[in-house]
CSV table of C-alpha atoms in Angstrom, one decimal:
chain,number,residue,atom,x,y,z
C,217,UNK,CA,-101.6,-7.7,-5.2
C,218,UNK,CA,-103.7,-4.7,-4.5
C,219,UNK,CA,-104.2,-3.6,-8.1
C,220,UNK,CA,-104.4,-7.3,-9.3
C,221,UNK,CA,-107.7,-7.7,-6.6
C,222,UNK,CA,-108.9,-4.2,-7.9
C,223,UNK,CA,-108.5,-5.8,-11.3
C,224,UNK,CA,-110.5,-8.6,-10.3
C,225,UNK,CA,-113.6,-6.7,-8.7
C,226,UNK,CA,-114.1,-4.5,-11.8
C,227,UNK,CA,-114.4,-8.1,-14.4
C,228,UNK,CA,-116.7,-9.1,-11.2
C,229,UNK,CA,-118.5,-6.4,-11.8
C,230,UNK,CA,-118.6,-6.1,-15.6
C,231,UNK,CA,-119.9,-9.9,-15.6
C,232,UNK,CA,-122.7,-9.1,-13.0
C,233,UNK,CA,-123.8,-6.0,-15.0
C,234,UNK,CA,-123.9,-8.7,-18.0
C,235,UNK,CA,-125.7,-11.8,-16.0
C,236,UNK,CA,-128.2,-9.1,-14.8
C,237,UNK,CA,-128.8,-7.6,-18.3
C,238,UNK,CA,-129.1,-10.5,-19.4
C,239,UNK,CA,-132.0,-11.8,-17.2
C,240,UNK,CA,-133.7,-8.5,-18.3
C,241,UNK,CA,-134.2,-9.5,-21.7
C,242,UNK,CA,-137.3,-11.2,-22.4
C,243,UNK,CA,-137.8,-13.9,-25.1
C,244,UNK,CA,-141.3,-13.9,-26.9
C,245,UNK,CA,-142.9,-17.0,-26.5
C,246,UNK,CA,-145.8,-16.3,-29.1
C,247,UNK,CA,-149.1,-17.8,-28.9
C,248,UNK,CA,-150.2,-21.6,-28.3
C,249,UNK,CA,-152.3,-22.9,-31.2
C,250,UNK,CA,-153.1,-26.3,-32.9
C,251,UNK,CA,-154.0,-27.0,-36.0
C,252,UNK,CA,-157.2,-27.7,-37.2
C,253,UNK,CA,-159.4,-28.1,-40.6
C,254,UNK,CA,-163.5,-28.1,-41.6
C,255,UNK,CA,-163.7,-31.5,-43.1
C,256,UNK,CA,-166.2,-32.2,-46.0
C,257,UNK,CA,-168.0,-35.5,-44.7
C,258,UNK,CA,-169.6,-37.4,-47.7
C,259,UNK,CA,-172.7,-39.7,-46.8
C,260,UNK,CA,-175.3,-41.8,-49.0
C,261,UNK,CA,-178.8,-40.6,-48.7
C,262,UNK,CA,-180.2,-43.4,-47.5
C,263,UNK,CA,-179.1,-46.2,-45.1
C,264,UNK,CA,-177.2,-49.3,-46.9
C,265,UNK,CA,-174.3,-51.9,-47.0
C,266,UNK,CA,-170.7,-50.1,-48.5
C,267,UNK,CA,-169.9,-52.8,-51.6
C,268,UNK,CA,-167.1,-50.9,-52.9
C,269,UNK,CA,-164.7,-48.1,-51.7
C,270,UNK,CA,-162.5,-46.7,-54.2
C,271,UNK,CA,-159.8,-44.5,-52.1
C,272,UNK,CA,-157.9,-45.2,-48.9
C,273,UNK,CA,-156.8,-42.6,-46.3
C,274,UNK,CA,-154.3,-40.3,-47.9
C,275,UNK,CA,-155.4,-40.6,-51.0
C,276,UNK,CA,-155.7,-37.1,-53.4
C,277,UNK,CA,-158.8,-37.0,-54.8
C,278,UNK,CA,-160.5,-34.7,-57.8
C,279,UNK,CA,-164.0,-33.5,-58.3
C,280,UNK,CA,-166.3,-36.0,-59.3
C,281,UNK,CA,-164.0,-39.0,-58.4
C,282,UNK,CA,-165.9,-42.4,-57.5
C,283,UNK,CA,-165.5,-42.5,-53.7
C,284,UNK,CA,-167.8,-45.4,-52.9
C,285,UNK,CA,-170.9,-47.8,-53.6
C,286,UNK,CA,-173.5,-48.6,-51.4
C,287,UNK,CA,-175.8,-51.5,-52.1
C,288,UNK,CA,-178.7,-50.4,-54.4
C,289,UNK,CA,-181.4,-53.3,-54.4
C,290,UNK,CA,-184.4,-51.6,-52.8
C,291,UNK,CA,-183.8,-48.9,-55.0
C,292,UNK,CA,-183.7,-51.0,-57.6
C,293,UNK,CA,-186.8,-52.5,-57.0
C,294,UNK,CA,-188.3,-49.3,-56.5
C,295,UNK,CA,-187.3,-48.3,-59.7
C,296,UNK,CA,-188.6,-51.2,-61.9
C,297,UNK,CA,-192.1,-51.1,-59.9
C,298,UNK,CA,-192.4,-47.3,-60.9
C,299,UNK,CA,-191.2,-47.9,-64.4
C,300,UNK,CA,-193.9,-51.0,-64.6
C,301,UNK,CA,-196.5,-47.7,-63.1
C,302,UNK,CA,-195.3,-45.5,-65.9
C,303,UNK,CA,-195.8,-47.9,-68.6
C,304,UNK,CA,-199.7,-48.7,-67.1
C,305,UNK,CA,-200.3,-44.8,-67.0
C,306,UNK,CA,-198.8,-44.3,-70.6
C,307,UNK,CA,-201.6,-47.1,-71.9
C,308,UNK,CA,-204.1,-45.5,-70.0
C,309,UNK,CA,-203.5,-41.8,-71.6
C,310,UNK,CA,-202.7,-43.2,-75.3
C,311,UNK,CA,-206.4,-45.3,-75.1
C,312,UNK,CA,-208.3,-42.0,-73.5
C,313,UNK,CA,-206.0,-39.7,-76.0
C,314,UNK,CA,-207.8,-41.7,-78.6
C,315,UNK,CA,-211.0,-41.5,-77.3
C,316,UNK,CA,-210.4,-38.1,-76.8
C,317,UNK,CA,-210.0,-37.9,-81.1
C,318,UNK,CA,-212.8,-39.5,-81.8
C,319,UNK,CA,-215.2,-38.5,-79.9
C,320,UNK,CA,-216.1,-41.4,-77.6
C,321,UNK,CA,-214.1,-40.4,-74.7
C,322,UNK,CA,-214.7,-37.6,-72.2
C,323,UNK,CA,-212.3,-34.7,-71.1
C,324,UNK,CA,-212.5,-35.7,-67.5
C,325,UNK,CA,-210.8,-39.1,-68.6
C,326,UNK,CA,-208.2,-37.5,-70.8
C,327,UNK,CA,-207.2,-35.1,-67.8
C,328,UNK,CA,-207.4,-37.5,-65.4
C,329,UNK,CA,-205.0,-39.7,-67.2
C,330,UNK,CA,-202.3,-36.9,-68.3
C,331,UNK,CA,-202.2,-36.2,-64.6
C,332,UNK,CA,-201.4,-40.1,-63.4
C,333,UNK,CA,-198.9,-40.3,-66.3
C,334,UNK,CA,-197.2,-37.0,-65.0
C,335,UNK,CA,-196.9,-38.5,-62.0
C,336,UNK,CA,-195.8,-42.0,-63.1
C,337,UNK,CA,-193.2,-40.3,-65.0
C,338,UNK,CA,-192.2,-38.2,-61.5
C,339,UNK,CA,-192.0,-41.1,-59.1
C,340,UNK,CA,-189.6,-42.7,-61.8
C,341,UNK,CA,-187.2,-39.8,-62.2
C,342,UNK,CA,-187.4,-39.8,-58.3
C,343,UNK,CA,-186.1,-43.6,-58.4
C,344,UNK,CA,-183.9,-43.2,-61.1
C,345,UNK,CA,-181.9,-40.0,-58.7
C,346,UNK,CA,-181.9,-42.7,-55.6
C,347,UNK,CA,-180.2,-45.3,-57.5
C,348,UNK,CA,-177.6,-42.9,-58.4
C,349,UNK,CA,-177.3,-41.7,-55.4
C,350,UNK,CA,-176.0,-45.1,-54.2
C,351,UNK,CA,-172.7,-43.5,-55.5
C,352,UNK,CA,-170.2,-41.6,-53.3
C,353,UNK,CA,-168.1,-38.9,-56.0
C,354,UNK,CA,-166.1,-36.2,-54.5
C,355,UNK,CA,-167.6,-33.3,-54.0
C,356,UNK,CA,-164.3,-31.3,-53.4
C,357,UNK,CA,-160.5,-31.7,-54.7
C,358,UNK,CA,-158.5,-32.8,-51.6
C,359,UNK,CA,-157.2,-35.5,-49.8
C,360,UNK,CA,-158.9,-38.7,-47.7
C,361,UNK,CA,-158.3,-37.5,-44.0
C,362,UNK,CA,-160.5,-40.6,-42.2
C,363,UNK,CA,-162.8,-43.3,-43.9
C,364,UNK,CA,-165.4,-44.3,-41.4
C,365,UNK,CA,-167.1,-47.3,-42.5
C,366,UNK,CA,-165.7,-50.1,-44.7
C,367,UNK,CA,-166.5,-52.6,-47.4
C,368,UNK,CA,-169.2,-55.1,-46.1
C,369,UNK,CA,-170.2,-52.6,-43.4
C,370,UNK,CA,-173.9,-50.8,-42.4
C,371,UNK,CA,-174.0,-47.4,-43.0
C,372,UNK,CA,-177.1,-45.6,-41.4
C,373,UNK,CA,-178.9,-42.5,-44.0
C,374,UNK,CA,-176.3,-39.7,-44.0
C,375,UNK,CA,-173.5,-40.6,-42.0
C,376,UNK,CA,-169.9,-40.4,-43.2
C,377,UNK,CA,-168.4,-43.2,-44.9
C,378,UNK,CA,-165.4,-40.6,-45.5
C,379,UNK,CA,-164.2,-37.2,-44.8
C,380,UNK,CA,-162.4,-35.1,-47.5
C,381,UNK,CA,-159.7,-32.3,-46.2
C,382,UNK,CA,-159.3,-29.6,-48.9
C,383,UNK,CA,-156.0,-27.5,-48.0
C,384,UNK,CA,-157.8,-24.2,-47.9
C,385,UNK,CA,-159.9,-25.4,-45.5
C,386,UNK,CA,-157.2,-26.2,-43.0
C,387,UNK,CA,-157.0,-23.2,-40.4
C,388,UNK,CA,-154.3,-22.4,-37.3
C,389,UNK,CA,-156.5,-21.8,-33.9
C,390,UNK,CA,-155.1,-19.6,-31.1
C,391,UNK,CA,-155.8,-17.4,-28.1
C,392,UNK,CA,-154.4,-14.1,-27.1
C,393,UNK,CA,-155.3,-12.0,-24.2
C,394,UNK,CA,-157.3,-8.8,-23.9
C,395,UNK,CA,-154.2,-6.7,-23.6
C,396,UNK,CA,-152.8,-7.6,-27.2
C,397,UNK,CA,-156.3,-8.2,-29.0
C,398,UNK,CA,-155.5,-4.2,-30.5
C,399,UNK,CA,-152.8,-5.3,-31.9
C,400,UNK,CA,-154.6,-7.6,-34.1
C,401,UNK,CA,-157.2,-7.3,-36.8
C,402,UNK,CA,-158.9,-9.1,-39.8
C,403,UNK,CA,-156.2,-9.5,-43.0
C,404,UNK,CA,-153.3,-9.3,-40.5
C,405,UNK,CA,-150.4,-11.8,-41.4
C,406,UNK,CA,-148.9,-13.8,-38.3
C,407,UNK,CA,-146.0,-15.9,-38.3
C,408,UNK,CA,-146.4,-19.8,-37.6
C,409,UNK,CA,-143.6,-22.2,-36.1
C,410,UNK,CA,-143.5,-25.7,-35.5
C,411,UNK,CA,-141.3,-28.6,-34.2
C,412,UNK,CA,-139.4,-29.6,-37.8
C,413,UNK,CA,-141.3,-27.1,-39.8
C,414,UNK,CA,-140.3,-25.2,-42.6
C,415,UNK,CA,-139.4,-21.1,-41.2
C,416,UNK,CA,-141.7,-19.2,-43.8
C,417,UNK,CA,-144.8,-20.3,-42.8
C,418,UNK,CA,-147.2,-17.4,-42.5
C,419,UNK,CA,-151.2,-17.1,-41.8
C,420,UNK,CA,-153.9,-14.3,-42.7
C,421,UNK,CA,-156.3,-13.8,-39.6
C,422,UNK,CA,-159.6,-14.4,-40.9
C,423,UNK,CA,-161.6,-14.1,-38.0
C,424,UNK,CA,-161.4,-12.8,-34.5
C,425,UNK,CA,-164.1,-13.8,-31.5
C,426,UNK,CA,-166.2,-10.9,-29.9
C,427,UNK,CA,-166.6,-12.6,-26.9
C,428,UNK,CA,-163.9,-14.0,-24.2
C,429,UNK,CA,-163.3,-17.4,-22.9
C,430,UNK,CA,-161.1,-18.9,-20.4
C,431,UNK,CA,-158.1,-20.0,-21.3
C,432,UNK,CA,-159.1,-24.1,-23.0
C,433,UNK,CA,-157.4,-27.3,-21.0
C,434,UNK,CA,-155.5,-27.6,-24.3
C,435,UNK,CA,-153.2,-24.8,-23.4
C,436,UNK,CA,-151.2,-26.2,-20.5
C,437,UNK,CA,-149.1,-22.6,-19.6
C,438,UNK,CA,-149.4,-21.3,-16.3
C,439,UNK,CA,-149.0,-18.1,-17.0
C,440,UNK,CA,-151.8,-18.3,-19.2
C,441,UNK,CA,-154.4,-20.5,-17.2
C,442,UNK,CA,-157.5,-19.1,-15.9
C,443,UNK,CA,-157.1,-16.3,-18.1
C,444,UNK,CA,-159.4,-14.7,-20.3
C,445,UNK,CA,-158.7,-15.1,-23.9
C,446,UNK,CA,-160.0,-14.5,-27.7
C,447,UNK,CA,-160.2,-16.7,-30.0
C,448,UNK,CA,-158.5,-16.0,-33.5
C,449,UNK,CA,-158.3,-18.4,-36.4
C,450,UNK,CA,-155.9,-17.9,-39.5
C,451,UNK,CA,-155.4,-19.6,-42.7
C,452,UNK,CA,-151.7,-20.7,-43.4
C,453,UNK,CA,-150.0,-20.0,-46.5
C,454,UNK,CA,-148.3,-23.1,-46.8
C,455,UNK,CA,-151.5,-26.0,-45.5
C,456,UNK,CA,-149.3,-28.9,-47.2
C,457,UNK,CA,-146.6,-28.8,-44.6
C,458,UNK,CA,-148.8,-28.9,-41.8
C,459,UNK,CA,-151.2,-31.6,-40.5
C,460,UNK,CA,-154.1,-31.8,-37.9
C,461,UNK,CA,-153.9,-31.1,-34.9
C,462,UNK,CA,-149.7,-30.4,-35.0
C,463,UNK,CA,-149.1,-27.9,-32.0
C,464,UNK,CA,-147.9,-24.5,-33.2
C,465,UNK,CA,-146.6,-21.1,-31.9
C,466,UNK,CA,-147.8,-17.8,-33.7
C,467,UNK,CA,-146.0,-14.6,-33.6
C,468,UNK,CA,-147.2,-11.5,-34.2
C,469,UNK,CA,-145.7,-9.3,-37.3
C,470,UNK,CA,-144.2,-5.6,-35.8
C,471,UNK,CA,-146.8,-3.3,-36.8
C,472,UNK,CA,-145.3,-0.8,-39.3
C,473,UNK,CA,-145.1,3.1,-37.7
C,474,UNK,CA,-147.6,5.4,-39.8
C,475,UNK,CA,-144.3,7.9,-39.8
C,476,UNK,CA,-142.5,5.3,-41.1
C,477,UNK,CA,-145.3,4.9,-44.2
């Protein structure tokens, strides 16, 4: 009975040790960070009714696509009036041109009318670039992230109709503390984790804030409220399995030992 008790406190013992070990050990929860991307926002020039849209949201789209159509008629009427202009100013300079040959006309005329028909030709070049204008194309290869105004809808000069996401533009955003800001730098890769996500997804840190903020409402960690933080952004290796504003946790890559180099 004696040695069967003894027996017993020493696997008490050995599972304490364990249990207490065990609490030692630390997991690493990594950084919060969201993901986020700089849109490309494409707008007409001038204010005007969308007749046509061309994409919907999710679309992929290519450099110089057709996007959209905004009405063009007071552009178009601005355009035939300055053509009707030209043509008046090209009479104008052929008759004093002649003169000019002959004799009968003075140099003051012929200048005077080479500078109206400069202009007349100006004003309809000018008209000309407004009416295509009226034309949304893609300025950038990517994919239709929102469409803001719709066929049959007022559009005000240069607001959205649409916004473009290219994938290099999409960036991971998170804060780290004072304490581990050394351990970061400009070019460093970080590893990037997500509910469902594929596990080789990997960022370069492209920039690193100077200046500290507290901790934003976004982050809801207690440990990490009220806190003073830097922000760091990094571009993901893979942007095509991620999405907009998908939570995320970085991790930092062990730093290699200069010995070890």
């Amino acid at each position: 009975m004696t040695s069967s008790r003894k027996l017993f406190g020493v696997l008490l013992a050995v599972l304490l040790a364990a249990g207490l070990g065990g609490c030692k050990e630390t997991r690493d929860p990594g950084f919060q960070g969201w993901v986020e991307a700089d849109m490309i926002f494409v707008s007409p020039d001038e204010a005007g009714r969308v007749t046509k849209l061309n994409v919907r949201e999710g679309d992929e789209v290519k450099v110089g696509d057709h996007l959209y159509s905004v009405d063009d008629d007071l552009q178009l009427a601005d355009l035939n009036q300055n053509k009707a202009t030209l043509a008046n100013a090209q009479q104008t300079y052929d008759r004093a041109a002649s003169l000019s040959r002959t004799g009968s006309g003075t140099q003051a005329n012929l200048d005077s009318a080479v500078s109206n028909l400069r202009v007349a030709e100006a004003r309809v070049a000018t008209s000309e670039t407004r009416m295509a204008r009226r034309k949304g194309f893609a300025p950038v290869a990517g994919k239709v992230q929102q469409i803001y105004f719709r066929e049959g809808e007022m559009v005000a000069a240069q607001r959205p109709v649409l916004s473009i996401m290219p994938p290099g533009n999409m960036k991971i955003r998170f804060f780290v503390p004072e304490t581990e800001l050394p351990k970061l730098a400009i070019g460093d890769e970080v590893r990037v984790t997500c509910d469902n996500c594929a596990a080789d997804i990997s960022a370069k840190i492209y920039f690193i804030a100077t200046t500290a903020e507290y901790t934003p409402p976004v982050i809801y960690s207690l440990d990490e409220r009220n806190k003073l933080v830097y922000l760091i952004q990094a571009r993901p290796s893979r942007p095509d399995v991620l999405r907009v504003g998908q939570p995320v946790s970085v991790y930092l890559n062990p730093k290699t030992p200069v010995a070890a180099k």
